[in-house]
Every structure is written in C-alpha cells, then in structure tokens.
XYZ file of N, CA and C in Angstrom:
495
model
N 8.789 -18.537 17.999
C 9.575 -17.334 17.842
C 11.045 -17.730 17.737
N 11.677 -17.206 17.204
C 12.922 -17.372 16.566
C 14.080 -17.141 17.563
N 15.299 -17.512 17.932
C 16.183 -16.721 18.939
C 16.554 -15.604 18.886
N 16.678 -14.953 17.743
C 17.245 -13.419 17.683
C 15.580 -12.557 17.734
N 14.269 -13.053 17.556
C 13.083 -12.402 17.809
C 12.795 -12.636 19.163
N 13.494 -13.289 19.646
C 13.279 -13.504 21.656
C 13.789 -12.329 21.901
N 15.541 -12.515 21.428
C 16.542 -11.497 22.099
C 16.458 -9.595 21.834
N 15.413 -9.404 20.581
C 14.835 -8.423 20.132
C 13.563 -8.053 21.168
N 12.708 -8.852 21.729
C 11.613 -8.655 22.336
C 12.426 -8.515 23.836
N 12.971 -9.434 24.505
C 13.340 -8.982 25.435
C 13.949 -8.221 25.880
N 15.127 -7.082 24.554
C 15.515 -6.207 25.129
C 14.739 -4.609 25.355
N 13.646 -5.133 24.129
C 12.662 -3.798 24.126
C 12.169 -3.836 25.391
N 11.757 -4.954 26.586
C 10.870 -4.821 27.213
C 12.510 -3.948 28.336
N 13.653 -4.756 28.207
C 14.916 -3.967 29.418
C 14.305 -2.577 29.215
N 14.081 -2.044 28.011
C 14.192 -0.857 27.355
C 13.310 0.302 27.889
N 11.998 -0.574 28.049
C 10.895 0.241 28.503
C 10.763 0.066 29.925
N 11.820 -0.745 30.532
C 11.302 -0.849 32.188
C 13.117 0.281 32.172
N 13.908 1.042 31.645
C 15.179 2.078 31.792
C 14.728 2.362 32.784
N 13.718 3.519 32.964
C 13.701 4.391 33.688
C 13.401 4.249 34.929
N 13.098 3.069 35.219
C 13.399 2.474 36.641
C 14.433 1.918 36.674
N 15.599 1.840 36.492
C 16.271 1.860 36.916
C 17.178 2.482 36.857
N 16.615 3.998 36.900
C 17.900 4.919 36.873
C 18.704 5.661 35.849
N 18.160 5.205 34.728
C 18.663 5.909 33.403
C 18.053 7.346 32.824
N 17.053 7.202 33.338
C 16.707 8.607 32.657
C 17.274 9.660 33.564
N 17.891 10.615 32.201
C 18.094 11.702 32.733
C 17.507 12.902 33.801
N 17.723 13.337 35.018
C 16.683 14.098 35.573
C 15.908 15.145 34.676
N 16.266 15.174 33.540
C 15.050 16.500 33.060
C 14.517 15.502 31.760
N 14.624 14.563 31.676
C 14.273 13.659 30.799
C 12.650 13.866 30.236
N 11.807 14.514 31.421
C 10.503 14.432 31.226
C 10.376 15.782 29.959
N 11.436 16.787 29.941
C 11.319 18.190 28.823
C 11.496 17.315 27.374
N 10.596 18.111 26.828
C 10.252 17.183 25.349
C 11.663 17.715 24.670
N 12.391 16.881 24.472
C 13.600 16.843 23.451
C 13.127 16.455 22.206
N 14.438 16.096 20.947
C 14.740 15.799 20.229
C 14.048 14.264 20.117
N 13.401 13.512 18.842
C 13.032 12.388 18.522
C 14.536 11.955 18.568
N 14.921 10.717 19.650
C 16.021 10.524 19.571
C 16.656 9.770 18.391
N 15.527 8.515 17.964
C 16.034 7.811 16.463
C 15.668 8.726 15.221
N 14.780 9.651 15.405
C 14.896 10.220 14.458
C 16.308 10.897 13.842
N 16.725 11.450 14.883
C 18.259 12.420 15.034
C 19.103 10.937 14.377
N 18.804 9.760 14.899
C 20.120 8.945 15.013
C 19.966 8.213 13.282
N 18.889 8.394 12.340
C 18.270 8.048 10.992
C 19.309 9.115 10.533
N 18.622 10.399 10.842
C 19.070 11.897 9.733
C 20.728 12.198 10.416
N 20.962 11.723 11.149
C 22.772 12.099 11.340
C 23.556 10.581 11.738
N 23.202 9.915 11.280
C 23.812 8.599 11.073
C 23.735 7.138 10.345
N 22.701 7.063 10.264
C 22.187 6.123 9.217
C 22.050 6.574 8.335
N 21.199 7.704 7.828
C 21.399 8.267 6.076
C 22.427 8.112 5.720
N 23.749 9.474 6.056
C 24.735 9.212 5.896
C 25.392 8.393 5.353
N 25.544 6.941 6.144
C 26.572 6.073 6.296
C 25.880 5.042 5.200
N 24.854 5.078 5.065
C 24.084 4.141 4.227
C 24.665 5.108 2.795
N 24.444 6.394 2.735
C 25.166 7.044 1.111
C 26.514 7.030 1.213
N 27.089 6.535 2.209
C 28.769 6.710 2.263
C 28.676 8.517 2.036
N 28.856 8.781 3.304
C 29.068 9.794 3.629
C 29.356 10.015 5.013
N 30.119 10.947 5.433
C 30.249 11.074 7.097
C 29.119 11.597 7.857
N 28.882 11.465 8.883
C 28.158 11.735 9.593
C 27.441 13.016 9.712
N 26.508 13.437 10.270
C 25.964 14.968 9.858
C 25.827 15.279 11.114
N 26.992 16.348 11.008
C 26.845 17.364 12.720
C 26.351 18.431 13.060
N 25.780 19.030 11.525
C 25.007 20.445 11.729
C 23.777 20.226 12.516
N 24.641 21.710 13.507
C 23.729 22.460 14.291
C 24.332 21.601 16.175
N 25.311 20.687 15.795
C 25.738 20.395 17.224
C 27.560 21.001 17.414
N 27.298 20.971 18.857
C 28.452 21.708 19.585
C 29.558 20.963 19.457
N 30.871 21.387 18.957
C 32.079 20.250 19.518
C 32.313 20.130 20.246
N 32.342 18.811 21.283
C 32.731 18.601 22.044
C 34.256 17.994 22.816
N 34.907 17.649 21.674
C 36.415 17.032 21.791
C 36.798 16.244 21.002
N 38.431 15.887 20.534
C 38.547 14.818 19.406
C 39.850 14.033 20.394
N 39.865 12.844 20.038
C 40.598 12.202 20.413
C 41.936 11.353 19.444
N 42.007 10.296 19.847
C 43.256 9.875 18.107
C 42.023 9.455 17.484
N 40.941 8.968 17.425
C 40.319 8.123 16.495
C 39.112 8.885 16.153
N 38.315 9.646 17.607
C 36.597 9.569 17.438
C 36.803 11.479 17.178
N 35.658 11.877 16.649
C 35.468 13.488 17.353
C 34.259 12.999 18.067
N 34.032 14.040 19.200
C 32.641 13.844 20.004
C 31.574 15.478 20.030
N 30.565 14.910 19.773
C 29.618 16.332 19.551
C 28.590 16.188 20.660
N 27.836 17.393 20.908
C 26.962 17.075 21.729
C 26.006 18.276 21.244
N 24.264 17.965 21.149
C 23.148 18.482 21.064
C 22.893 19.799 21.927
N 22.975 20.796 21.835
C 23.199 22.194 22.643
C 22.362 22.112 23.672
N 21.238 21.306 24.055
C 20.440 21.198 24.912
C 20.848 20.110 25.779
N 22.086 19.101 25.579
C 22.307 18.226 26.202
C 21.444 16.724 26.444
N 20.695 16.490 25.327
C 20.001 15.113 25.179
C 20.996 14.439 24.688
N 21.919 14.266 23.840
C 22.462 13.500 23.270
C 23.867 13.775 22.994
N 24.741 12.729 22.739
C 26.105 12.859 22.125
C 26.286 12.140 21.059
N 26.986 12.541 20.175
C 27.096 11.657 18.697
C 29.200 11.708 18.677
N 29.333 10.658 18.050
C 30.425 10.715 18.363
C 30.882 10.206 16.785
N 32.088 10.081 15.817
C 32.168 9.974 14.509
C 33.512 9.666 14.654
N 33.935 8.722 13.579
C 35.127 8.628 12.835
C 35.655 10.138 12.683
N 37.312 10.390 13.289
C 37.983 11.521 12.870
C 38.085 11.781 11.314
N 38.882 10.495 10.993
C 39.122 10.673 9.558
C 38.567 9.286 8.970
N 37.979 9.503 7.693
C 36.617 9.005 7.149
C 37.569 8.086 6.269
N 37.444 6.647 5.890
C 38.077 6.191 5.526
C 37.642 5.039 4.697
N 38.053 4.413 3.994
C 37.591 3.000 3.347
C 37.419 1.778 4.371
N 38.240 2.076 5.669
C 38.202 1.015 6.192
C 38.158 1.402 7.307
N 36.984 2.352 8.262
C 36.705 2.469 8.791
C 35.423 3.629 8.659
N 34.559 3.634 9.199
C 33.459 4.885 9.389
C 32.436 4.698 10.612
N 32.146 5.512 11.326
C 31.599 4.380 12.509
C 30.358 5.971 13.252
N 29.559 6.270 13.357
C 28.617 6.991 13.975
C 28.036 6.491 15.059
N 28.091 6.857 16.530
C 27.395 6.535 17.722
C 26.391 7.661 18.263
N 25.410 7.465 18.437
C 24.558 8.775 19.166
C 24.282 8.089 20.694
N 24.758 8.472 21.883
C 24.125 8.273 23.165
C 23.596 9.149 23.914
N 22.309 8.510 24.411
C 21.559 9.569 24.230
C 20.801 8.854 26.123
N 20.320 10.058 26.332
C 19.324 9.790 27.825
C 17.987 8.952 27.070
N 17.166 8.671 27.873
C 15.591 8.091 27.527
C 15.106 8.804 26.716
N 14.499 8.281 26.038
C 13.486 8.266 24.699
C 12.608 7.073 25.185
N 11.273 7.754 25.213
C 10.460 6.545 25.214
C 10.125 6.162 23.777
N 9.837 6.689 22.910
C 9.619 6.710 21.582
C 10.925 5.540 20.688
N 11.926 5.849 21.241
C 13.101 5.245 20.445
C 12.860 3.801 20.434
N 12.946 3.147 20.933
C 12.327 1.685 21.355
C 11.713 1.113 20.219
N 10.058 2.070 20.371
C 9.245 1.380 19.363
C 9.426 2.193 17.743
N 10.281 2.743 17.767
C 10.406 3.732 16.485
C 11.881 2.738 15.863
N 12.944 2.328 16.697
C 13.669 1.233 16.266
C 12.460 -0.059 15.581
N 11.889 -0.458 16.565
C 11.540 -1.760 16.124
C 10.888 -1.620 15.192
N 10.111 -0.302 14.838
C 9.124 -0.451 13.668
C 10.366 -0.442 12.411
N 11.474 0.503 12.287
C 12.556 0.530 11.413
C 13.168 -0.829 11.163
N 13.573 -1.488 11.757
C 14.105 -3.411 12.090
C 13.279 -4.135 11.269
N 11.553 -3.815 11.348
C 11.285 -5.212 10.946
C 11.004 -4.652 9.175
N 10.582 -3.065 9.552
C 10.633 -2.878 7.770
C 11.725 -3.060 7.120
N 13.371 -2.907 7.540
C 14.164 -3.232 6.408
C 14.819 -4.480 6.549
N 14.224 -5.685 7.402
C 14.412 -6.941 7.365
C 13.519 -7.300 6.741
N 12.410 -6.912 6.195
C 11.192 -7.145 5.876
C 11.583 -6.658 4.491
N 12.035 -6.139 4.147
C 11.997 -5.529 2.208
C 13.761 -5.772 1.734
N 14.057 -6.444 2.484
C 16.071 -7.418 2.516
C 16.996 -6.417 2.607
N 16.627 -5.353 3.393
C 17.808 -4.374 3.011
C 19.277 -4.862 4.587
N 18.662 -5.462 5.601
C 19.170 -6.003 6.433
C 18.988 -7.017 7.435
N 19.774 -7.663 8.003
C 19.214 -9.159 8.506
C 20.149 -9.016 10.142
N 19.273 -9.581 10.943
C 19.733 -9.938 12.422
C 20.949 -10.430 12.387
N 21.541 -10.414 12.761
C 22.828 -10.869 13.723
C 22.921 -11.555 14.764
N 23.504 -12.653 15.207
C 23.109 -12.608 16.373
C 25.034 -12.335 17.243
N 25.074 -12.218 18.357
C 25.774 -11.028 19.062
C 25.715 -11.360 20.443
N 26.976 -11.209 20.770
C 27.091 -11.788 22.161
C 27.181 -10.753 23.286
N 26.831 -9.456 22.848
C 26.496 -8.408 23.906
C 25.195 -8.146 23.949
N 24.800 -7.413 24.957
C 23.293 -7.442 25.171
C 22.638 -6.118 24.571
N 22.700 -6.306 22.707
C 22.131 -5.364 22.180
C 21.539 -5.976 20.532
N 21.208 -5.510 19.955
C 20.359 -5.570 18.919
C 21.475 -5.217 17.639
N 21.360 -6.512 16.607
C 22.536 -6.138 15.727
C 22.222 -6.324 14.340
N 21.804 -5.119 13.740
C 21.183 -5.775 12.037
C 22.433 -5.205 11.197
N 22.425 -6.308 10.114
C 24.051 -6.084 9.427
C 22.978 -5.814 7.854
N 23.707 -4.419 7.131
C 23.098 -4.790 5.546
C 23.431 -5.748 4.944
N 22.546 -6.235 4.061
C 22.795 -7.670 2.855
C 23.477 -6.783 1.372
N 23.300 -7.262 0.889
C 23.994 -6.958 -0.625
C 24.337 -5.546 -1.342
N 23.260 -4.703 -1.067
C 22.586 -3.267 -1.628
C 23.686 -2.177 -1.018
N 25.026 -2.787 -0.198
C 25.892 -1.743 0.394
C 27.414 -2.917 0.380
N 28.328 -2.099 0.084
C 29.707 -2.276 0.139
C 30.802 -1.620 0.109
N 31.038 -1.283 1.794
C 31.173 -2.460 2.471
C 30.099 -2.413 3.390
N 29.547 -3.524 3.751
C 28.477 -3.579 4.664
C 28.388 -2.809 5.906
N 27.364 -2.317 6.342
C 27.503 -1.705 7.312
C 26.669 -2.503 8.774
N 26.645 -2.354 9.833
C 25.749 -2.819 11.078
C 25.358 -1.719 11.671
N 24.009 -1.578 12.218
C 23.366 -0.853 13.234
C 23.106 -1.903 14.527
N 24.063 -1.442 15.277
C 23.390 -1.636 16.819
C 23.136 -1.136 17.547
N 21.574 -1.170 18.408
C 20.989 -0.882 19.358
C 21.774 -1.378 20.678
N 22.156 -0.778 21.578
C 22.184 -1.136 23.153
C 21.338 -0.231 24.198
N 20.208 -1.049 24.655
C 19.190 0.222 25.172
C 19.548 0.185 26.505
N 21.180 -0.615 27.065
C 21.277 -0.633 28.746
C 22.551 0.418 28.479
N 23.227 0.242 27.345
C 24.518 1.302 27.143
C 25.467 0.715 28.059
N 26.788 0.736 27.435
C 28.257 0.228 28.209
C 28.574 1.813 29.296
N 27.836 2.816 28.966
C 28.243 3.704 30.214
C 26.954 4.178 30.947
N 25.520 3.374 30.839
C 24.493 3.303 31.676
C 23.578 4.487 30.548
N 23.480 4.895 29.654
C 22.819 5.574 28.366
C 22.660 4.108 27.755
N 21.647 4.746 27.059
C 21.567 3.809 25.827
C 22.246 4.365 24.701
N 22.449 3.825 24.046
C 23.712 4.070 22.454
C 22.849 3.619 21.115
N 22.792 4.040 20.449
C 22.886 3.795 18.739
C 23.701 3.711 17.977
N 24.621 2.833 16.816
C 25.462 3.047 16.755
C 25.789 2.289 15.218
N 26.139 2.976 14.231
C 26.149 2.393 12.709
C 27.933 2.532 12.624
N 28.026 1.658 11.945
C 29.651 1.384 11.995
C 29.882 0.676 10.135
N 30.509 0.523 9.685
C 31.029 0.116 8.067
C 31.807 -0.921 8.637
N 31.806 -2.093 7.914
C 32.305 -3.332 8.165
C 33.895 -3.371 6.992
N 34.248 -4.383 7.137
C 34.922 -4.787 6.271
C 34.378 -5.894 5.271
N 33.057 -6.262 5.272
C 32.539 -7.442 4.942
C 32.017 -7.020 3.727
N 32.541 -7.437 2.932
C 31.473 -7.325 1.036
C 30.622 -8.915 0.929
N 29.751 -8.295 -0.092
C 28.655 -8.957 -0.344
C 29.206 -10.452 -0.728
C-alpha cells in the first residue's frame, strides 16, 4: 500500500471511531442532510464549473473581510465562501457535525476520480485528505477532507489554486 493510501485508510478509520470521541452533535442521531452530498451540489459542482458556491435555501449567517458564512436552517452544517469571487481566489468550506455516510461516500468519490485522472493525492502535512485536479481545470482546484476538523467538526473544503496545468 502506498503512503498517501495508508494516510487515506487511516483517517477513514479516525473518522468512523468521531463519535467516540465527542464529535457528534447531540441530535446527530435525527436524519439530516447527506452531508457530501450537500458538499458535491454546493461546492464541488460549482467550483469545478467556475462558479461560486450555491447557497440556495441556506440562512446568512455573517460576512467577514474575506469569507461570508451560511448555515443549513436545521443546523447540521455551515458552508462558508469566498466574499468576492475572483481569479485568484475561490474557496468553499462546509463543516458539518457527523455523517456516518460521508466517510464512505468521500472515499467512494476519491478513488473514482483518481481512477478516471480527473484528480491525484497530495500528500499534506495536516491530518486530512488532499486531492488536487490534473489538467481538465485551470486554475487547479484541491478538495480536502479533515474528518477531526481544526474546530473539533469535521470540514470539507474545495479551494482554486493558483497552479495551471
């Protein structure tokens, strides 16, 4: 097995042992929102057509100098976006409580578009999952997974590089 297919397997397993330790939300068990699904159709489509992020049907939640922040009316998730959409910047985050589903609904997404060249591993010195597009986008974009999250959520998070093919 490869080093970035270690660092892929071992974070799925952090991923699926979350909720012991404290991450899931207390109402976590009420069937929400498919969380990667939401994080495909309002952030990855998008950003993959060069387009901003898709907030219909969520609440504003605040803008700052850089990000606006939205949140899901039921409170599963926050998506957060580039203010102003730019050539040299575009960046979509969804953080979200537990998803058990998200995990294996990432990994099945990972190995199909590493698998048909639309994107390739990274490897990454934080403890998350980093596939960058190859050729078919410019400027390249990265999706990273962090299923421990820098504020104890896990995060999704597609961002536009500066990097051409």
């Amino acid at each position: 097995m490869t080093k970035a297919g270690a660092t892929f397997c071992a974070l799925l397993v952090q991923f699926a042992l979350a909720p012991l330790a404290g991450l899931a939300a207390p109402g976590a068990a009420i069937a929400g929102p498919d969380i990667w699904k939401s994080f495909e159709r309002r952030c990855i489509g998008p950003l993959e057509a060069i387009e901003p992020a898709n907030i219909d049907g969520l609440v504003e939640d605040g803008v700052d100098t850089r990000l606006e922040s939205y949140r899901d009316p039921a409170g599963f998730f926050t998506l957060e976006r580039d203010r102003i959409v730019s050539s040299k910047s575009n960046l979509c985050r969804l953080t979200a409580f537990y998803d058990k589903k998200t995990g294996p609904a990432f990994e099945a997404w990972a190995r199909m578009v590493i698998a048909d060249g639309h994107y390739q591993m990274i490897e990454n010195s934080r403890p998350s999952l980093l596939l960058e597009s190859t050729i078919w986008r410019e400027p390249r974009i990265q999706v990273e997974v962090d299923f421990l999250g820098l504020t104890g959520r896990p995060f999704l998070e597609v961002r536009e590089t500066d990097l051409e093919s």
